[in-house]
Amino acid sequence: MIIEVGSGPAPSAGEVVDEPNCVAMPGLVNAHDHMYQWATRGYVPDGTLFEWLRALYPVWARIDAEIVRVAARAAMAKLLLSGCTLSTDHHYVFPRGKPGIFEALVETSRELGLRFHPCRGSMSLGESKGGLPPDSVVEEEDAILAHTEELIGRFHDPKPGSMCRVVVAPCSPFSVTPGLMRDSAALARRHGVRLHTHLAETQDEERFCLEKFGMRPYELMEDLGWTGDDVWYAHGIHLSDAEVERVAKAGTGVAHCPSSNMRLGAGACRVEDLIRAGARVGLGVDGAASNEDANLAMEAHQALLLARVRGTSPQAMNARAAWRLATRGGADCLGRDDCGSLEVGKCADIACFRVD
């Protein structure tokens, strides 16, 4: 933990780390990722989200714990090298007969020293029931809930300074049932853990929700009890003016993933509008299958540029605001008041960037 911040003579210490020609910053916070996707970079370079997913689901159906371990090691190493010290990972593909995947993620984070919020994702709505994923990659809902509860008991540490906190994270409105969304929310709140899902990423998703549920994606979340200060969404691109205000009022967070959104042609998150409304907004690299990288510092740069394109003005976002997305904003989404800034009493998560 940080016990003192300031100038002047340094206090006595057992070890002094001297980093000349460097800027010391809060460790960056990655608010959305799919680390297993490091193994499938470069697939479907010109597809929409739904086209990309349909092509990759059969590939992902072949993953196992060892593939996930190797992919996560590479993804986490790249994040650490870019200054990231706290990351979430939204893992929702659990092929039948392939145990140990979630455990591989947690073990790898411990080996590398990355503060970690693993999300137990899920898919239960297969093609035969009107969902997007093939039936081969979906799970039974009772099994999902039981496994999620088991993982919370094994790995979740709510204490300040915790290195691991488990998140409940059904994948998306087009891959799980409303029943699983409700049951997942109840499970998470019973155990005091956070909730995460994809939302309002594409217009295809919006059409799916209107046709299947008669509601826009955010309206569906409100109906299912998936709003509040214990919830954050990935993407949040296609929100109306009224929905932006309601997201902020509910205290719900949004993880902005600019590189992935540009790669898939999904659109641009209304970051500046959400922030003006008072919403919590963080930054995510998303999976490497839709980014080809895991460089969170570069993602802050992409967020800066995309905001200026969307706002048609260099004043739309400055560097300080972009860095805030990658630090305090991400920590806010993850519910970490002990990370994201260099202040007394917070975790000593420090990233040093060379300036020479």
Short mmCIF file of C-alpha atoms in Angstrom, two decimals:
data_model
loop_
_atom_site.label_atom_id
_atom_site.label_comp_id
_atom_site.label_asym_id
_atom_site.label_seq_id
_atom_site.Cartn_x
_atom_site.Cartn_y
_atom_site.Cartn_z
CA MET A 1 0.00 0.00 0.00
CA ILE A 2 1.06 3.64 -0.52
CA ILE A 3 1.92 5.24 2.83
CA GLU A 4 3.29 8.61 1.68
CA VAL A 5 3.34 10.69 -1.51
CA GLY A 6 5.32 13.89 -1.91
CA SER A 7 8.57 15.69 -2.70
CA GLY A 8 11.67 16.29 -0.62
CA PRO A 9 13.90 13.73 1.12
CA ALA A 10 12.71 10.17 0.71
CA PRO A 11 11.79 8.20 3.83
CA SER A 12 14.06 5.35 4.86
CA ALA A 13 13.31 2.11 3.07
CA GLY A 14 14.64 -1.39 2.68
CA GLU A 15 14.72 -1.00 -1.07
CA VAL A 16 14.85 2.09 -3.28
CA VAL A 17 13.68 1.92 -6.89
CA ASP A 18 15.22 4.76 -8.89
CA GLU A 19 13.75 5.27 -12.36
CA PRO A 20 15.44 8.26 -14.04
CA ASN A 21 13.87 9.72 -17.17
CA CYS A 22 10.55 8.10 -16.34
CA VAL A 23 7.09 9.32 -15.48
CA ALA A 24 5.45 7.35 -12.67
CA MET A 25 1.72 6.86 -13.15
CA PRO A 26 -1.03 4.79 -11.56
CA GLY A 27 -1.01 1.28 -12.97
CA LEU A 28 -3.47 1.08 -15.86
CA VAL A 29 -6.77 -0.77 -15.45
CA ASN A 30 -8.16 -3.00 -18.21
CA ALA A 31 -11.96 -3.10 -17.90
CA HIS A 32 -12.76 -5.64 -20.65
CA ASP A 33 -10.89 -8.52 -22.26
CA HIS A 34 -11.11 -12.08 -23.58
CA MET A 35 -7.63 -13.46 -23.01
CA TYR A 36 -8.24 -16.85 -24.62
CA GLN A 37 -8.63 -15.00 -27.93
CA TRP A 38 -4.87 -14.39 -28.07
CA ALA A 39 -4.82 -17.87 -29.67
CA THR A 40 -7.09 -16.76 -32.54
CA ARG A 41 -5.74 -13.40 -33.67
CA GLY A 42 -6.24 -12.48 -37.32
CA TYR A 43 -9.43 -14.42 -38.03
CA VAL A 44 -12.24 -12.88 -40.11
CA PRO A 45 -10.57 -9.50 -40.70
CA ASP A 46 -13.49 -8.01 -42.63
CA GLY A 47 -16.58 -9.37 -40.84
CA THR A 48 -19.25 -7.71 -38.74
CA LEU A 49 -19.55 -8.81 -35.11
CA PHE A 50 -22.16 -11.49 -35.86
CA GLU A 51 -20.22 -12.76 -38.93
CA TRP A 52 -17.01 -12.81 -36.90
CA LEU A 53 -18.65 -14.69 -34.03
CA ARG A 54 -20.28 -17.30 -36.27
CA ALA A 55 -16.90 -18.01 -37.89
CA LEU A 56 -15.03 -18.24 -34.59
CA TYR A 57 -17.47 -20.16 -32.37
CA PRO A 58 -16.44 -23.53 -33.92
CA VAL A 59 -12.76 -22.64 -33.46
CA TRP A 60 -13.27 -21.64 -29.83
CA ALA A 61 -15.17 -24.88 -29.21
CA ARG A 62 -11.78 -26.64 -29.37
CA ILE A 63 -10.05 -24.68 -26.60
CA ASP A 64 -8.92 -26.38 -23.40
CA ALA A 65 -7.15 -25.36 -20.19
CA GLU A 66 -3.67 -25.56 -21.71
CA ILE A 67 -4.59 -23.40 -24.72
CA VAL A 68 -6.19 -20.86 -22.39
CA ARG A 69 -3.16 -20.90 -20.09
CA VAL A 70 -0.73 -20.18 -22.94
CA ALA A 71 -2.99 -17.52 -24.49
CA ALA A 72 -3.59 -15.82 -21.13
CA ARG A 73 0.11 -15.78 -20.35
CA ALA A 74 0.81 -13.91 -23.58
CA ALA A 75 -2.15 -11.54 -23.13
CA MET A 76 -1.28 -10.73 -19.52
CA ALA A 77 2.40 -10.22 -20.34
CA LYS A 78 1.50 -7.75 -23.08
CA LEU A 79 -0.83 -5.89 -20.70
CA LEU A 80 1.88 -5.69 -18.03
CA LEU A 81 4.40 -4.39 -20.55
CA SER A 82 1.95 -1.62 -21.48
CA GLY A 83 1.64 -0.49 -17.84
CA CYS A 84 -1.47 -2.45 -16.83
CA THR A 85 -1.53 -3.72 -13.23
CA LEU A 86 -5.24 -4.62 -12.85
CA SER A 87 -7.27 -6.46 -15.45
CA THR A 88 -10.55 -8.21 -15.81
CA ASP A 89 -11.11 -11.13 -18.19
CA HIS A 90 -14.54 -12.10 -19.51
CA HIS A 91 -14.33 -15.84 -20.24
CA TYR A 92 -17.55 -17.38 -21.53
CA VAL A 93 -16.49 -20.43 -23.63
CA PHE A 94 -16.46 -23.67 -21.62
CA PRO A 95 -16.41 -26.64 -24.04
CA ARG A 96 -17.88 -29.85 -22.67
CA GLY A 97 -15.34 -32.21 -21.15
CA LYS A 98 -12.62 -29.54 -20.91
CA PRO A 99 -12.19 -28.76 -17.19
CA GLY A 100 -9.81 -26.34 -15.52
CA ILE A 101 -10.17 -23.34 -17.83
CA PHE A 102 -11.12 -20.76 -15.18
CA GLU A 103 -8.46 -22.15 -12.87
CA ALA A 104 -5.83 -21.72 -15.61
CA LEU A 105 -6.67 -18.02 -15.85
CA VAL A 106 -6.42 -17.44 -12.11
CA GLU A 107 -3.19 -19.43 -11.79
CA THR A 108 -1.59 -17.49 -14.64
CA SER A 109 -2.48 -14.15 -13.08
CA ARG A 110 -0.85 -15.29 -9.83
CA GLU A 111 2.31 -16.41 -11.62
CA LEU A 112 2.68 -13.04 -13.36
CA GLY A 113 1.59 -10.88 -10.41
CA LEU A 114 -1.35 -9.23 -12.18
CA ARG A 115 -4.23 -8.00 -10.03
CA PHE A 116 -7.16 -9.89 -11.56
CA HIS A 117 -10.95 -9.82 -11.83
CA PRO A 118 -11.87 -13.03 -13.71
CA CYS A 119 -15.44 -13.06 -15.00
CA ARG A 120 -17.27 -16.39 -15.11
CA GLY A 121 -19.06 -15.84 -18.38
CA SER A 122 -21.64 -18.14 -19.92
CA MET A 123 -23.70 -18.96 -22.99
CA SER A 124 -26.96 -20.91 -22.73
CA LEU A 125 -29.06 -19.75 -25.71
CA GLY A 126 -28.00 -21.86 -28.70
CA GLU A 127 -29.13 -21.66 -32.31
CA SER A 128 -31.87 -24.24 -31.79
CA LYS A 129 -33.52 -21.89 -29.27
CA GLY A 130 -33.07 -18.70 -31.28
CA GLY A 131 -29.64 -17.62 -30.04
CA LEU A 132 -26.52 -16.83 -32.04
CA PRO A 133 -23.98 -19.43 -30.82
CA PRO A 134 -24.13 -23.05 -32.03
CA ASP A 135 -25.54 -25.54 -29.54
CA SER A 136 -22.08 -27.14 -29.24
CA VAL A 137 -20.71 -24.23 -27.19
CA VAL A 138 -23.63 -23.56 -24.81
CA GLU A 139 -24.08 -24.93 -21.28
CA GLU A 140 -27.00 -25.95 -19.12
CA GLU A 141 -28.11 -23.08 -16.91
CA ASP A 142 -28.18 -25.03 -13.64
CA ALA A 143 -24.59 -26.12 -14.27
CA ILE A 144 -23.54 -22.55 -15.07
CA LEU A 145 -24.97 -21.20 -11.82
CA ALA A 146 -23.55 -24.03 -9.71
CA HIS A 147 -20.06 -23.64 -11.21
CA THR A 148 -20.18 -19.87 -10.82
CA GLU A 149 -21.08 -20.16 -7.15
CA GLU A 150 -18.29 -22.70 -6.63
CA LEU A 151 -15.73 -20.37 -8.22
CA ILE A 152 -16.83 -17.45 -6.05
CA GLY A 153 -16.28 -19.61 -2.97
CA ARG A 154 -12.83 -20.72 -4.14
CA PHE A 155 -11.32 -17.56 -5.58
CA HIS A 156 -13.20 -14.37 -4.63
CA ASP A 157 -11.40 -12.14 -2.12
CA PRO A 158 -13.36 -8.99 -1.21
CA LYS A 159 -10.72 -7.50 1.09
CA PRO A 160 -8.97 -4.18 0.26
CA GLY A 161 -5.85 -4.85 -1.77
CA SER A 162 -7.31 -8.11 -3.06
CA MET A 163 -5.45 -9.78 -5.94
CA CYS A 164 -8.51 -11.70 -7.18
CA ARG A 165 -12.22 -10.89 -7.31
CA VAL A 166 -14.68 -13.05 -9.23
CA VAL A 167 -17.36 -11.46 -11.42
CA VAL A 168 -20.64 -12.99 -12.67
CA ALA A 169 -20.86 -12.36 -16.41
CA PRO A 170 -23.40 -13.97 -18.79
CA CYS A 171 -22.11 -13.21 -22.27
CA SER A 172 -24.75 -11.12 -24.06
CA PRO A 173 -28.48 -10.72 -24.79
CA PHE A 174 -28.12 -12.90 -27.90
CA SER A 175 -26.39 -15.83 -26.18
CA VAL A 176 -28.18 -16.32 -22.84
CA THR A 177 -31.81 -16.45 -21.72
CA PRO A 178 -33.53 -13.75 -19.67
CA GLY A 179 -33.93 -16.36 -16.95
CA LEU A 180 -30.19 -16.86 -16.69
CA MET A 181 -29.64 -13.10 -16.58
CA ARG A 182 -32.07 -12.76 -13.66
CA ASP A 183 -30.66 -15.76 -11.80
CA SER A 184 -27.10 -14.55 -12.35
CA ALA A 185 -27.94 -11.12 -10.94
CA ALA A 186 -29.54 -12.72 -7.89
CA LEU A 187 -26.51 -14.99 -7.38
CA ALA A 188 -24.05 -12.11 -7.67
CA ARG A 189 -25.95 -9.90 -5.24
CA ARG A 190 -26.33 -12.75 -2.77
CA HIS A 191 -22.54 -13.06 -2.66
CA GLY A 192 -21.70 -9.35 -3.03
CA VAL A 193 -19.85 -9.68 -6.34
CA ARG A 194 -20.07 -7.57 -9.48
CA LEU A 195 -21.93 -8.14 -12.76
CA HIS A 196 -20.62 -7.73 -16.30
CA THR A 197 -21.96 -8.34 -19.82
CA HIS A 198 -21.73 -7.11 -23.40
CA LEU A 199 -24.36 -4.54 -24.30
CA ALA A 200 -25.37 -2.22 -27.13
CA GLU A 201 -22.32 -3.15 -29.19
CA THR A 202 -23.92 -3.29 -32.66
CA GLN A 203 -27.10 -2.49 -34.52
CA ASP A 204 -27.48 -6.24 -35.22
CA GLU A 205 -27.76 -6.75 -31.46
CA GLU A 206 -30.36 -3.99 -31.26
CA ARG A 207 -32.44 -5.64 -34.00
CA PHE A 208 -32.11 -9.02 -32.29
CA CYS A 209 -33.41 -7.63 -28.98
CA LEU A 210 -36.30 -5.79 -30.62
CA GLU A 211 -37.36 -8.88 -32.57
CA LYS A 212 -36.93 -11.42 -29.76
CA PHE A 213 -37.79 -9.41 -26.65
CA GLY A 214 -39.64 -6.35 -27.96
CA MET A 215 -37.14 -4.07 -26.22
CA ARG A 216 -33.92 -2.24 -26.95
CA PRO A 217 -30.83 -3.77 -25.27
CA TYR A 218 -30.67 -1.28 -22.39
CA GLU A 219 -34.42 -1.52 -21.81
CA LEU A 220 -33.94 -5.29 -21.52
CA MET A 221 -31.23 -4.77 -18.89
CA GLU A 222 -33.54 -2.53 -16.88
CA ASP A 223 -36.28 -5.16 -17.09
CA LEU A 224 -33.91 -7.92 -15.92
CA GLY A 225 -32.45 -5.99 -12.97
CA TRP A 226 -29.10 -5.52 -14.68
CA THR A 227 -28.52 -1.87 -13.77
CA GLY A 228 -26.88 -0.34 -10.72
CA ASP A 229 -23.50 0.54 -9.30
CA ASP A 230 -22.50 -3.15 -9.17
CA VAL A 231 -22.86 -3.53 -12.97
CA TRP A 232 -20.67 -2.54 -15.90
CA TYR A 233 -21.19 -3.18 -19.60
CA ALA A 234 -18.70 -3.72 -22.38
CA HIS A 235 -19.07 -1.31 -25.33
CA GLY A 236 -22.31 0.65 -24.70
CA ILE A 237 -22.19 2.12 -28.20
CA HIS A 238 -25.80 2.25 -29.36
CA LEU A 239 -27.45 4.11 -26.49
CA SER A 240 -30.05 6.82 -27.00
CA ASP A 241 -29.82 10.21 -25.29
CA ALA A 242 -32.34 9.07 -22.68
CA GLU A 243 -30.46 5.81 -22.12
CA VAL A 244 -27.17 7.64 -21.59
CA GLU A 245 -28.84 9.62 -18.81
CA ARG A 246 -30.39 6.47 -17.28
CA VAL A 247 -27.06 4.60 -17.34
CA ALA A 248 -25.46 7.49 -15.45
CA LYS A 249 -28.32 7.82 -12.96
CA ALA A 250 -28.15 4.09 -12.20
CA GLY A 251 -24.43 4.30 -11.47
CA THR A 252 -23.70 1.64 -14.09
CA GLY A 253 -20.29 1.56 -15.76
CA VAL A 254 -19.24 1.21 -19.40
CA ALA A 255 -15.97 -0.26 -20.70
CA HIS A 256 -14.99 1.54 -23.90
CA CYS A 257 -13.11 -0.69 -26.40
CA PRO A 258 -12.12 1.59 -29.30
CA SER A 259 -9.77 -0.68 -31.27
CA SER A 260 -12.18 -3.61 -31.28
CA ASN A 261 -15.12 -1.38 -32.18
CA MET A 262 -13.22 0.12 -35.10
CA ARG A 263 -11.95 -3.26 -36.29
CA LEU A 264 -15.48 -4.71 -36.38
CA GLY A 265 -17.10 -1.51 -37.65
CA ALA A 266 -19.43 -1.57 -34.65
CA GLY A 267 -19.59 2.18 -34.06
CA ALA A 268 -18.12 4.56 -31.49
CA CYS A 269 -19.09 4.74 -27.83
CA ARG A 270 -20.50 8.10 -26.73
CA VAL A 271 -17.74 8.45 -24.16
CA GLU A 272 -17.91 12.22 -23.77
CA ASP A 273 -21.73 12.18 -23.45
CA LEU A 274 -21.59 9.42 -20.83
CA ILE A 275 -18.96 11.27 -18.81
CA ARG A 276 -20.90 14.55 -18.99
CA ALA A 277 -23.97 12.68 -17.71
CA GLY A 278 -21.94 11.39 -14.77
CA ALA A 279 -21.47 7.77 -15.86
CA ARG A 280 -18.45 5.69 -14.96
CA VAL A 281 -16.41 4.96 -18.09
CA GLY A 282 -13.30 2.78 -18.27
CA LEU A 283 -11.16 1.36 -21.04
CA GLY A 284 -10.71 -2.18 -22.34
CA VAL A 285 -8.47 -3.81 -24.92
CA ASP A 286 -11.15 -6.46 -25.64
CA GLY A 287 -10.03 -9.82 -27.02
CA ALA A 288 -7.04 -10.06 -29.33
CA ALA A 289 -9.23 -11.73 -31.97
CA SER A 290 -10.84 -8.32 -32.55
CA ASN A 291 -7.83 -6.17 -31.68
CA GLU A 292 -4.68 -8.19 -32.55
CA ASP A 293 -3.01 -6.66 -29.48
CA ALA A 294 -3.32 -6.09 -25.73
CA ASN A 295 -1.60 -2.74 -25.30
CA LEU A 296 -3.67 -0.66 -22.90
CA ALA A 297 -1.51 2.45 -23.24
CA MET A 298 -2.09 2.36 -26.99
CA GLU A 299 -5.81 1.84 -26.32
CA ALA A 300 -5.84 5.15 -24.43
CA HIS A 301 -4.34 6.79 -27.51
CA GLN A 302 -6.99 5.17 -29.71
CA ALA A 303 -9.72 6.43 -27.37
CA LEU A 304 -8.32 9.95 -27.67
CA LEU A 305 -8.26 9.84 -31.47
CA LEU A 306 -11.68 8.23 -31.83
CA ALA A 307 -13.26 10.83 -29.53
CA ARG A 308 -11.85 13.59 -31.72
CA VAL A 309 -13.17 11.91 -34.87
CA ARG A 310 -16.60 11.43 -33.31
CA GLY A 311 -16.67 14.99 -32.00
CA THR A 312 -15.03 16.45 -35.14
CA SER A 313 -12.82 18.54 -32.85
CA PRO A 314 -9.41 18.20 -31.17
CA GLN A 315 -11.11 19.58 -28.05
CA ALA A 316 -13.40 16.54 -27.79
CA MET A 317 -10.87 14.75 -25.54
CA ASN A 318 -7.42 15.60 -24.21
CA ALA A 319 -4.61 13.33 -23.05
CA ARG A 320 -5.47 13.71 -19.36
CA ALA A 321 -9.03 12.53 -19.99
CA ALA A 322 -7.79 9.55 -22.02
CA TRP A 323 -5.42 8.50 -19.24
CA ARG A 324 -8.22 8.84 -16.72
CA LEU A 325 -10.26 6.30 -18.70
CA ALA A 326 -7.33 3.89 -18.45
CA THR A 327 -6.81 4.40 -14.70
CA ARG A 328 -9.48 5.78 -12.36
CA GLY A 329 -12.28 5.16 -14.86
CA GLY A 330 -11.49 1.46 -15.13
CA ALA A 331 -11.08 1.12 -11.37
CA ASP A 332 -14.50 2.72 -10.90
CA CYS A 333 -16.08 0.20 -13.28
CA LEU A 334 -14.49 -2.68 -11.38
CA GLY A 335 -15.54 -1.30 -8.01
CA ARG A 336 -11.96 -0.73 -6.83
CA ASP A 337 -11.62 2.36 -4.67
CA ASP A 338 -8.14 1.13 -3.69
CA CYS A 339 -6.67 1.32 -7.21
CA GLY A 340 -6.43 3.73 -10.13
CA SER A 341 -4.59 6.66 -8.54
CA LEU A 342 -1.41 7.33 -6.56
CA GLU A 343 -2.81 8.29 -3.16
CA VAL A 344 -2.05 7.38 0.42
CA GLY A 345 -3.89 4.22 1.42
CA LYS A 346 -4.24 2.86 -2.10
CA CYS A 347 -2.46 -0.10 -3.66
CA ALA A 348 1.11 0.63 -4.75
CA ASP A 349 0.35 -0.23 -8.37
CA ILE A 350 2.75 2.00 -10.29
CA ALA A 351 3.63 2.08 -13.99
CA CYS A 352 6.79 3.85 -15.14
CA PHE A 353 6.96 5.17 -18.70
CA ARG A 354 10.25 6.31 -20.22
CA VAL A 355 10.27 9.85 -21.60
CA ASP A 356 13.82 10.00 -23.01
#
